[in-house]
C-alpha cells in the first residue's frame, strides 16, 4: 500500500491506525481534518458474528462507493468523500460521527418482513425511515426520536435534517440504479458533524450496506448472497460495478 498521496496541492501521508471496522481500516493522516480509509476483503454478517475473507471484495466496494459518492456530489449532496486514491483506498473528511444508522426502506425486506409479518418485496408508501443506535455490543437496537434527544445524540432539528437528507439521497440513488435496471430495496446511511456543526453524509455506499435487486431476474446483487450463503458474493458486486461504470462512458 502506498502511504502518500496528493490532495489540494498538499502531500497527505497515512499515519497510525485509528479504527479497525468490520470491512475497512481507518487511519490518521498528517492533516487533522483528513482520514485515510482502506477497504478490506472481509465480509461480515450479524454485526460481525459471522465473517469471512473474500478476495477482491475491498476493491469492488471501494470502486462502487467512489462512483456513488461522486454521483451524489454532482447532485448537490455534501459528503465526507474527498479523493479515490487507489483500488482500495480513499481520503475522507474527518467528522464527529453521529452514533445513529438511518435505514431507508423502499420495499419490505430483511428484518422488516420478520418484524411486521408482511410479504417480502412489498412496496412501501411512503418510504420507511428507521433509526438504530450504533452499537455492536447491543446489536444496534432501534432508537426513536425522543430517545435520540434524551440521550443527547441529536436535536429535534437535526433529526428532521437527517430525514430530509436521507430522503433526498434515496431519490437520487433510486433513479441512478433504475438507469441500470436495478431496484434499490433498502440501505443504511451514516452521518457526521463538521466542526461548524453541519451534518453531512459519511461512511460508505456499496452493496455491503444496501439491498440491490436486478429488476428483470429478481437476483440479489448485494451482501444478502453472503448472509444467506447463496454463492459467490463478488458476482453481484462485479455486476453492479460493471453497470455503474457503463454510465460513466
XYZ file of N, CA and C in Angstrom:
747
model
N 0.841 -1.193 0.000
C 0.000 0.000 0.000
C 0.877 1.245 0.000
N 0.617 2.181 -0.943
C 1.333 3.443 -0.965
C 0.855 4.297 0.208
N 1.775 4.863 0.953
C 1.419 5.610 2.157
C 1.329 7.117 1.954
N 1.427 7.585 0.706
C 1.335 9.012 0.423
C 0.475 9.265 -0.802
N -0.176 10.420 -0.808
C -0.933 10.848 -1.975
C -1.008 12.366 -1.955
N -1.407 12.964 -3.059
C -1.567 14.415 -3.126
C -3.046 14.770 -3.063
N -3.331 15.848 -2.355
C -4.699 16.364 -2.304
C -4.654 17.857 -2.052
N -5.313 18.618 -2.945
C -5.360 20.076 -2.823
C -3.962 20.685 -2.642
N -3.049 20.236 -3.494
C -1.683 20.766 -3.514
C -0.912 20.530 -2.219
N -1.278 19.499 -1.502
C -0.513 19.129 -0.315
C -0.322 17.614 -0.289
N 0.762 17.187 0.325
C 1.043 15.764 0.433
C 0.338 15.208 1.667
N -0.457 14.171 1.443
C -1.158 13.514 2.541
C -0.449 12.199 2.827
N -0.057 12.022 4.081
C 0.660 10.814 4.494
C -0.213 9.988 5.430
N -0.292 8.695 5.148
C -1.053 7.805 6.019
C -0.306 7.603 7.331
N -1.037 7.741 8.446
C -0.434 7.584 9.760
C -0.864 6.311 10.459
N -0.993 6.389 11.777
C -1.339 5.224 12.587
C -2.805 4.826 12.389
N -3.083 3.562 12.697
C -4.449 3.056 12.622
C -5.302 3.748 13.687
N -6.394 4.334 13.267
C -7.336 4.971 14.188
C -8.391 3.987 14.654
N -8.881 3.171 13.694
C -10.009 2.296 13.991
C -10.065 1.163 12.978
N -10.295 -0.042 13.467
C -10.465 -1.200 12.594
C -11.935 -1.581 12.580
N -12.603 -1.329 11.462
C -14.018 -1.659 11.332
C -14.217 -3.049 10.784
N -15.487 -3.379 10.522
C -15.807 -4.712 10.010
C -15.250 -4.926 8.607
N -15.283 -3.865 7.795
C -14.867 -4.029 6.400
C -13.895 -2.955 5.939
N -13.412 -2.133 6.862
C -12.444 -1.112 6.466
C -11.525 -0.768 7.639
N -10.333 -0.318 7.282
C -9.381 0.194 8.259
C -9.322 1.701 8.104
N -9.364 2.415 9.224
C -9.367 3.877 9.212
C -8.061 4.371 9.827
N -7.338 5.212 9.079
C -6.037 5.699 9.522
C -6.047 7.212 9.691
N -5.251 7.685 10.661
C -4.978 9.100 10.767
C -4.078 9.520 9.596
N -4.036 10.806 9.319
C -3.072 11.325 8.341
C -2.334 12.505 8.973
N -1.426 13.089 8.225
C -0.683 14.255 8.703
C -1.542 15.526 8.697
N -2.776 15.419 8.231
C -3.727 16.528 8.277
C -4.852 16.167 9.247
N -5.064 17.000 10.239
C -6.005 16.674 11.315
C -7.434 16.492 10.835
N -7.783 17.116 9.715
C -9.163 17.061 9.243
C -9.374 16.042 8.125
N -8.380 15.179 7.871
C -8.478 14.191 6.798
C -8.136 12.803 7.330
N -8.946 11.824 6.984
C -8.687 10.425 7.325
C -8.434 9.624 6.053
N -7.740 8.511 6.222
C -7.383 7.614 5.118
C -8.114 6.291 5.362
N -8.965 5.897 4.427
C -9.714 4.644 4.556
C -9.157 3.579 3.625
N -9.092 2.368 4.145
C -8.674 1.215 3.350
C -9.775 0.161 3.417
N -10.331 -0.190 2.259
C -11.379 -1.212 2.195
C -10.744 -2.599 2.204
N -11.150 -3.419 3.147
C -10.597 -4.766 3.276
C -11.469 -5.775 2.537
N -11.005 -7.007 2.491
C -11.753 -8.074 1.834
C -12.681 -8.825 2.788
N -12.838 -8.324 3.997
C -13.662 -9.043 4.966
C -15.147 -8.796 4.732
N -15.916 -9.866 4.762
C -17.373 -9.801 4.711
C -17.915 -10.245 6.057
N -18.895 -9.502 6.575
C -19.452 -9.828 7.878
C -20.971 -9.872 7.821
N -21.540 -10.553 8.795
C -22.990 -10.596 8.971
C -23.276 -10.709 10.461
N -24.512 -10.384 10.837
C -24.931 -10.456 12.249
C -24.006 -9.637 13.136
N -23.771 -8.377 12.693
C -22.916 -7.453 13.452
C -21.534 -8.032 13.743
N -20.972 -8.706 12.739
C -19.613 -9.199 12.860
C -19.468 -10.587 13.451
N -20.599 -11.179 13.860
C -20.524 -12.523 14.450
C -20.127 -13.563 13.407
N -20.487 -13.324 12.155
C -20.077 -14.177 11.045
C -19.166 -13.347 10.154
N -17.999 -13.874 9.824
C -17.084 -13.111 8.973
C -16.247 -14.058 8.129
N -15.838 -13.538 6.986
C -15.058 -14.346 6.045
C -14.260 -13.410 5.155
N -13.058 -13.812 4.796
C -12.231 -13.043 3.884
C -12.564 -13.442 2.447
N -12.974 -12.474 1.623
C -13.396 -12.753 0.257
C -12.538 -11.937 -0.701
N -11.781 -12.623 -1.518
C -10.851 -11.982 -2.443
C -11.560 -10.971 -3.349
N -10.982 -9.792 -3.482
C -11.402 -8.722 -4.381
C -12.575 -7.896 -3.854
N -13.128 -8.255 -2.716
C -14.283 -7.514 -2.205
C -13.928 -6.059 -1.890
N -12.754 -5.830 -1.305
C -12.358 -4.471 -0.963
C -12.283 -3.566 -2.176
N -11.702 -4.068 -3.258
C -11.598 -3.274 -4.480
C -12.974 -2.942 -5.033
N -13.871 -3.921 -5.049
C -15.211 -3.711 -5.589
C -15.974 -2.683 -4.769
N -15.914 -2.813 -3.445
C -16.610 -1.854 -2.584
C -16.066 -0.440 -2.783
N -14.749 -0.322 -2.847
C -14.127 0.983 -2.998
C -14.551 1.641 -4.312
N -14.564 0.878 -5.390
C -14.912 1.426 -6.703
C -16.385 1.830 -6.772
N -17.265 0.995 -6.227
C -18.697 1.309 -6.235
C -18.984 2.530 -5.375
N -18.388 2.567 -4.195
C -18.594 3.688 -3.280
C -18.134 4.998 -3.916
N -17.000 4.959 -4.583
C -16.489 6.156 -5.252
C -17.487 6.683 -6.278
N -18.007 5.800 -7.118
C -18.936 6.225 -8.169
C -20.237 6.778 -7.591
N -20.731 6.171 -6.518
C -21.987 6.634 -5.926
C -21.804 7.949 -5.169
N -20.706 8.094 -4.443
C -20.440 9.359 -3.768
C -20.267 10.483 -4.798
N -19.552 10.195 -5.865
C -19.344 11.205 -6.903
C -20.674 11.634 -7.507
N -21.548 10.673 -7.754
C -22.854 10.985 -8.331
C -23.686 11.843 -7.383
N -23.678 11.518 -6.109
C -24.421 12.318 -5.137
C -23.865 13.741 -5.068
N -22.547 13.865 -5.060
C -21.937 15.187 -5.000
C -22.298 16.022 -6.226
N -22.393 15.374 -7.383
C -22.782 16.073 -8.605
C -24.228 16.552 -8.543
N -25.014 15.956 -7.637
C -26.415 16.342 -7.478
C -26.646 17.129 -6.187
N -25.595 17.742 -5.686
C -25.731 18.692 -4.598
C -25.700 18.131 -3.194
N -25.369 16.853 -3.035
C -25.287 16.260 -1.702
C -23.864 16.422 -1.177
N -23.735 17.040 -0.020
C -22.422 17.228 0.589
C -22.048 15.954 1.342
N -20.855 15.430 1.094
C -20.416 14.186 1.725
C -18.993 14.338 2.254
N -18.553 13.331 2.992
C -17.194 13.361 3.541
C -16.149 12.914 2.530
N -16.579 12.415 1.365
C -15.659 11.800 0.402
C -14.801 12.868 -0.276
N -13.477 12.682 -0.261
C -12.551 13.655 -0.828
C -11.843 13.159 -2.082
N -11.256 11.957 -2.022
C -10.456 11.502 -3.161
C -10.338 9.985 -3.176
N -10.458 9.403 -4.374
C -10.195 7.983 -4.592
C -8.699 7.844 -4.864
N -7.996 7.167 -3.950
C -6.533 7.111 -4.025
C -6.045 5.948 -4.869
N -6.608 4.792 -4.606
C -6.157 3.570 -5.269
C -7.345 2.623 -5.376
N -7.094 1.397 -5.771
C -8.188 0.440 -5.937
C -8.910 0.143 -4.627
N -8.260 0.383 -3.491
C -8.872 0.028 -2.207
C -8.819 1.154 -1.175
N -8.393 2.344 -1.565
C -8.165 3.406 -0.584
C -8.778 4.733 -1.017
N -9.193 5.533 -0.013
C -9.764 6.832 -0.288
C -9.485 7.790 0.876
N -9.508 9.071 0.580
C -9.417 10.104 1.601
C -10.812 10.625 1.903
N -11.085 10.869 3.192
C -12.384 11.414 3.586
C -12.173 12.507 4.622
N -13.153 13.375 4.736
C -13.118 14.420 5.748
C -13.383 13.814 7.122
N -12.606 14.208 8.109
C -12.818 13.743 9.471
C -14.054 14.425 10.051
N -14.972 13.625 10.573
C -16.213 14.137 11.144
C -16.414 13.580 12.549
N -17.282 14.230 13.294
C -17.755 13.680 14.553
C -18.970 12.815 14.216
N -18.757 11.510 14.100
C -19.807 10.617 13.617
C -20.950 10.527 14.629
N -22.153 10.698 14.136
C -23.343 10.555 14.967
C -23.603 9.059 15.143
N -23.795 8.568 16.368
C -23.936 7.114 16.590
C -25.323 6.577 16.219
N -25.740 6.904 15.005
C -27.069 6.523 14.545
C -26.982 6.026 13.105
N -27.591 4.890 12.841
C -27.741 4.407 11.473
C -29.145 4.755 10.997
N -29.222 5.404 9.845
C -30.510 5.710 9.243
C -30.786 4.658 8.172
N -31.822 3.863 8.366
C -32.188 2.844 7.391
C -33.379 3.352 6.586
N -33.231 3.373 5.274
C -34.288 3.810 4.369
C -34.804 2.582 3.631
N -36.107 2.384 3.675
C -36.713 1.198 3.048
C -37.718 1.615 1.971
N -37.462 1.172 0.748
C -38.409 1.364 -0.348
C -39.323 0.148 -0.519
N -38.810 -1.016 -0.126
C -39.563 -2.262 -0.196
C -39.323 -3.044 1.095
N -40.270 -3.883 1.454
C -40.123 -4.715 2.648
C -39.093 -5.812 2.377
N -38.137 -5.929 3.276
C -37.115 -6.962 3.152
C -36.435 -7.122 4.501
N -35.689 -8.212 4.655
C -34.906 -8.410 5.868
C -35.744 -8.403 7.131
N -35.255 -7.683 8.146
C -35.933 -7.647 9.441
C -37.326 -7.026 9.364
N -37.542 -6.157 8.398
C -38.856 -5.530 8.279
C -39.931 -6.583 8.005
N -39.584 -7.584 7.205
C -40.518 -8.666 6.884
C -40.821 -9.501 8.115
N -39.781 -9.929 8.839
C -39.991 -10.780 10.008
C -40.619 -10.015 11.173
N -40.340 -8.729 11.261
C -40.857 -7.945 12.381
C -42.345 -7.643 12.229
N -42.780 -7.388 10.993
C -44.160 -6.967 10.790
C -45.018 -7.977 10.029
N -44.427 -9.093 9.630
C -45.200 -10.150 9.002
C -45.781 -9.789 7.652
N -45.061 -8.939 6.909
C -45.528 -8.564 5.574
C -44.770 -9.384 4.531
N -45.309 -9.437 3.329
C -44.673 -10.198 2.260
C -43.388 -9.502 1.815
N -42.362 -10.279 1.575
C -41.105 -9.740 1.074
C -41.336 -9.017 -0.246
N -40.661 -7.875 -0.415
C -40.710 -7.044 -1.615
C -42.019 -6.270 -1.763
N -42.784 -6.155 -0.673
C -43.942 -5.272 -0.691
C -43.470 -3.829 -0.808
N -44.004 -3.090 -1.780
C -43.627 -1.687 -1.932
C -44.150 -0.890 -0.740
N -43.322 -0.006 -0.202
C -43.677 0.766 0.981
C -43.944 2.222 0.593
N -45.163 2.677 0.873
C -45.558 4.045 0.582
C -46.230 4.649 1.804
N -45.661 5.717 2.377
C -44.412 6.368 1.954
C -43.211 5.494 2.289
N -42.042 5.931 1.846
C -40.845 5.180 2.205
C -40.717 5.161 3.726
N -40.095 4.123 4.245
C -39.912 3.972 5.684
C -38.501 4.407 6.057
N -38.401 5.196 7.120
C -37.104 5.579 7.667
C -37.036 5.108 9.112
N -35.952 4.440 9.451
C -35.770 3.908 10.810
C -34.411 4.351 11.337
N -34.326 4.560 12.653
C -33.073 4.904 13.304
C -32.633 3.751 14.200
N -31.332 3.456 14.167
C -30.753 2.426 15.018
C -29.513 2.996 15.709
N -29.377 2.680 16.984
C -28.216 3.109 17.750
C -27.023 2.252 17.361
N -25.925 2.894 16.954
C -24.740 2.173 16.503
C -24.005 1.571 17.694
N -24.200 0.272 17.899
C -23.507 -0.427 18.978
C -23.523 -1.921 18.688
N -22.370 -2.452 18.277
C -22.288 -3.890 18.033
C -22.586 -4.682 19.305
N -22.117 -4.161 20.442
C -22.318 -4.871 21.708
C -23.794 -5.022 22.040
N -24.605 -4.047 21.598
C -26.047 -4.082 21.868
C -26.849 -4.529 20.655
N -26.148 -4.984 19.600
C -26.797 -5.421 18.363
C -27.598 -4.310 17.698
N -27.069 -3.095 17.717
C -27.667 -1.955 17.012
C -29.174 -1.837 17.253
N -29.598 -1.544 18.496
C -31.032 -1.509 18.787
C -31.745 -0.337 18.112
N -33.025 -0.527 17.851
C -33.871 0.542 17.331
C -33.904 1.686 18.331
N -33.896 2.932 17.821
C -33.966 4.093 18.693
C -34.910 5.109 18.062
N -35.795 5.718 18.874
C -36.755 6.662 18.312
C -36.311 8.104 18.556
N -37.122 9.036 18.063
C -36.749 10.447 18.114
C -36.533 10.934 19.547
N -37.474 10.628 20.425
C -37.368 11.130 21.798
C -36.173 10.525 22.523
N -35.836 9.268 22.226
C -34.657 8.651 22.819
C -33.389 9.335 22.325
N -33.337 9.649 21.025
C -32.174 10.353 20.472
C -31.969 11.702 21.156
N -33.071 12.400 21.391
C -32.989 13.710 22.026
C -32.607 13.573 23.497
N -33.255 12.633 24.200
C -32.994 12.457 25.635
C -31.556 12.024 25.904
N -30.980 11.249 24.988
C -29.610 10.772 25.155
C -28.585 11.744 24.567
N -29.077 12.863 24.038
C -28.220 13.939 23.519
C -27.392 13.503 22.310
N -27.951 12.584 21.512
C -27.271 12.192 20.286
C -27.640 13.114 19.128
N -28.833 13.709 19.195
C -29.274 14.619 18.137
C -30.409 15.484 18.673
N -30.514 16.683 18.122
C -31.617 17.565 18.473
C -32.804 17.274 17.554
N -33.959 17.839 17.891
C -35.138 17.660 17.045
C -34.882 18.205 15.643
N -34.182 19.325 15.571
C -33.870 19.922 14.270
C -32.921 19.024 13.475
N -31.960 18.428 14.149
C -31.019 17.538 13.459
C -31.728 16.270 12.968
N -32.653 15.770 13.751
C -33.395 14.578 13.343
C -34.192 14.861 12.077
N -34.834 16.012 12.027
C -35.578 16.387 10.825
C -34.636 16.528 9.637
N -33.449 17.075 9.878
C -32.465 17.205 8.810
C -32.009 15.836 8.311
N -31.803 14.893 9.241
C -31.423 13.539 8.853
C -32.486 12.921 7.947
N -33.741 13.136 8.286
C -34.831 12.574 7.477
C -34.851 13.182 6.075
N -34.711 14.503 6.007
C -34.757 15.172 4.713
C -33.560 14.794 3.845
N -32.368 14.766 4.446
C -31.171 14.397 3.692
C -31.265 12.960 3.196
N -31.751 12.065 4.046
C -31.856 10.651 3.668
C -32.860 10.461 2.535
N -33.962 11.199 2.587
C -34.969 11.098 1.526
C -34.406 11.596 0.197
N -33.639 12.683 0.239
C -33.037 13.205 -0.989
C -32.038 12.213 -1.570
N -31.204 11.655 -0.715
C -30.220 10.668 -1.166
C -30.921 9.462 -1.773
N -31.992 9.027 -1.140
C -32.758 7.890 -1.664
C -33.291 8.190 -3.064
N -33.855 9.362 -3.258
C -34.393 9.724 -4.577
C -33.305 9.693 -5.647
N -32.150 10.261 -5.324
C -31.061 10.315 -6.304
C -30.538 8.918 -6.619
N -30.332 8.094 -5.595
C -29.783 6.760 -5.820
C -30.787 5.842 -6.512
N -32.064 5.950 -6.169
C -33.067 5.112 -6.841
C -33.080 5.389 -8.339
N -33.015 6.652 -8.701
C -33.009 6.999 -10.123
C -31.731 6.490 -10.795
N -30.614 6.592 -10.088
C -29.353 6.133 -10.671
C -29.385 4.630 -10.921
N -29.844 3.881 -9.928
C -29.899 2.433 -10.102
C -30.950 2.025 -11.135
N -32.031 2.778 -11.227
C -33.056 2.466 -12.234
C -32.481 2.561 -13.645
N -31.502 3.449 -13.831
C -30.861 3.594 -15.140
C -30.152 2.321 -15.561
N -29.759 1.483 -14.590
C -29.039 0.251 -14.902
C -29.869 -0.983 -14.508
N -31.196 -0.788 -14.486
C -32.133 -1.896 -14.275
C -31.962 -2.578 -12.916
N -31.656 -1.784 -11.904
C -31.502 -2.307 -10.549
C -32.470 -1.574 -9.621
N -33.106 -2.333 -8.742
C -34.012 -1.751 -7.749
C -33.277 -1.587 -6.427
N -33.342 -0.376 -5.891
C -32.773 -0.115 -4.566
C -33.832 -0.464 -3.530
N -33.656 -1.583 -2.862
C -34.661 -2.092 -1.927
C -34.607 -1.331 -0.605
N -33.453 -1.292 0.004
C -33.239 -0.535 1.235
C -31.744 -0.288 1.390
N -31.392 0.590 2.316
C -29.972 0.865 2.542
C -29.789 1.588 3.856
N -28.550 1.612 4.317
C -28.177 2.227 5.582
C -27.264 3.422 5.323
N -27.537 4.509 6.020
C -26.710 5.705 5.910
C -26.168 6.097 7.276
N -24.994 6.730 7.261
C -24.435 7.303 8.480
C -24.027 8.740 8.187
N -24.124 9.578 9.208
C -23.806 10.993 9.061
C -22.842 11.420 10.163
N -22.166 12.524 9.908
C -21.269 13.072 10.918
C -21.325 14.582 10.907
N -20.892 15.195 12.008
C -20.888 16.649 12.127
C -19.511 17.212 11.783
N -19.532 18.279 11.010
C -18.325 19.053 10.796
C -18.057 19.910 12.027
N -16.928 20.586 12.033
C -16.594 21.421 13.183
C -17.596 22.552 13.370
N -18.267 22.973 12.270
C -19.272 24.032 12.384
C -20.646 23.487 12.765
N -20.732 22.160 12.983
C -21.985 21.549 13.390
C -22.840 21.040 12.262
N -22.495 21.364 11.019
C -23.273 20.901 9.871
C -23.145 19.387 9.741
N -24.266 18.713 9.491
C -24.259 17.258 9.324
C -24.152 16.905 7.846
N -23.212 16.001 7.526
C -23.054 15.570 6.141
C -22.933 14.044 6.085
N -23.111 13.502 4.897
C -23.081 12.059 4.691
C -21.679 11.504 4.884
N -21.590 10.353 5.556
C -20.300 9.717 5.832
C -20.357 8.234 5.457
N -19.435 7.458 5.996
C -19.358 6.004 5.846
C -19.113 5.599 4.392
N -19.899 4.652 3.873
C -19.699 4.136 2.520
C -21.036 3.950 1.826
N -20.982 3.714 0.510
C -22.166 3.410 -0.285
C -21.801 2.232 -1.175
N -22.213 1.051 -0.778
C -21.836 -0.145 -1.522
C -22.867 -1.243 -1.265
N -22.769 -2.368 -1.977
C -23.683 -3.489 -1.706
C -23.517 -4.069 -0.309
N -22.523 -3.602 0.442
C -22.388 -4.021 1.836
C -23.477 -3.410 2.708
N -23.916 -2.181 2.359
C -24.902 -1.516 3.216
C -26.190 -1.153 2.485
N -26.471 -1.868 1.398
C -27.733 -1.680 0.688
C -28.179 -2.992 0.048
N -29.476 -3.120 -0.129
C -30.011 -4.269 -0.861
C -30.331 -3.825 -2.282
N -29.793 -4.561 -3.240
C -29.956 -4.261 -4.648
C -30.442 -5.510 -5.367
N -31.464 -5.353 -6.196
C -32.042 -6.496 -6.902
C -32.174 -6.165 -8.379
N -31.760 -7.091 -9.227
C -31.939 -6.932 -10.656
C -33.434 -6.919 -10.970
N -33.899 -5.894 -11.673
C -35.328 -5.733 -11.912
C -35.899 -6.840 -12.793
N -35.098 -7.402 -13.680
C -35.590 -8.424 -14.598
C -35.596 -9.807 -13.963
N -34.481 -10.185 -13.356
C -34.343 -11.544 -12.829
C -34.749 -11.685 -11.373
N -34.763 -10.568 -10.634
C -35.012 -10.632 -9.196
C -33.817 -11.119 -8.402
N -32.677 -11.236 -9.053
C -31.466 -11.729 -8.411
C -30.868 -10.692 -7.466
N -30.484 -11.132 -6.268
C -29.808 -10.246 -5.326
C -28.415 -9.908 -5.830
N -28.026 -8.650 -5.671
C -26.713 -8.184 -6.100
C -25.966 -7.547 -4.930
N -26.234 -8.030 -3.726
C -25.710 -7.389 -2.526
C -25.243 -8.434 -1.511
N -25.027 -7.997 -0.279
C -24.474 -8.871 0.756
C -25.443 -9.962 1.220
N -26.705 -9.901 0.801
C -27.640 -10.984 1.130
C -27.135 -12.325 0.593
N -26.363 -12.273 -0.482
C -25.780 -13.501 -1.036
C -24.895 -14.171 0.012
N -24.139 -13.351 0.743
C -23.280 -13.868 1.808
C -24.093 -14.238 3.039
N -25.018 -13.352 3.439
C -25.829 -13.607 4.630
C -26.583 -14.928 4.524
N -27.073 -15.214 3.326
C -27.905 -16.396 3.118
C -27.142 -17.569 2.514
N -25.812 -17.421 2.400
C -24.945 -18.484 1.892
C -25.439 -19.014 0.544
N -25.634 -18.065 -0.398
C -26.199 -18.429 -1.701
C -25.184 -18.410 -2.835
N -23.892 -18.346 -2.504
C -22.900 -18.373 -3.573
C -21.831 -17.313 -3.413
N -21.212 -16.963 -4.527
C -20.097 -16.018 -4.551
C -20.615 -14.586 -4.476
N -20.343 -13.924 -3.370
C -20.782 -12.548 -3.156
C -20.273 -11.609 -4.243
N -19.055 -11.818 -4.716
C -18.450 -10.862 -5.637
C -19.103 -10.865 -7.023
N -19.849 -11.904 -7.361
C -20.524 -11.935 -8.662
C -21.500 -10.771 -8.762
N -22.313 -10.582 -7.714
C -23.262 -9.483 -7.714
C -22.575 -8.131 -7.658
N -21.525 -8.022 -6.835
C -20.800 -6.756 -6.709
C -20.169 -6.365 -8.045
N -19.594 -7.332 -8.739
C -18.980 -7.043 -10.043
C -20.021 -6.569 -11.049
N -21.203 -7.153 -10.986
C -22.262 -6.755 -11.911
C -22.707 -5.325 -11.637
N -22.846 -4.978 -10.376
C -23.214 -3.600 -10.021
C -22.152 -2.632 -10.525
N -20.890 -2.944 -10.283
C -19.803 -2.061 -10.715
C -19.773 -1.940 -12.235
N -19.922 -3.040 -12.936
C -19.887 -3.019 -14.399
C -20.969 -2.104 -14.960
N -22.166 -2.190 -14.389
C -23.268 -1.362 -14.895
C -23.065 0.118 -14.563
N -22.575 0.392 -13.351
C -22.317 1.781 -12.977
C -21.220 2.392 -13.861
N -20.190 1.606 -14.155
C -19.098 2.109 -14.982
C -19.564 2.434 -16.395
N -20.542 1.697 -16.906
C -21.065 1.977 -18.236
C -21.704 3.359 -18.304
N -22.285 3.803 -17.189
C -22.902 5.127 -17.149
C -21.860 6.236 -17.194
N -20.614 5.893 -16.854
C -19.548 6.896 -16.843
C -18.962 7.137 -18.224
N -19.281 6.275 -19.177
C -18.663 6.371 -20.513
C -19.488 7.261 -21.431
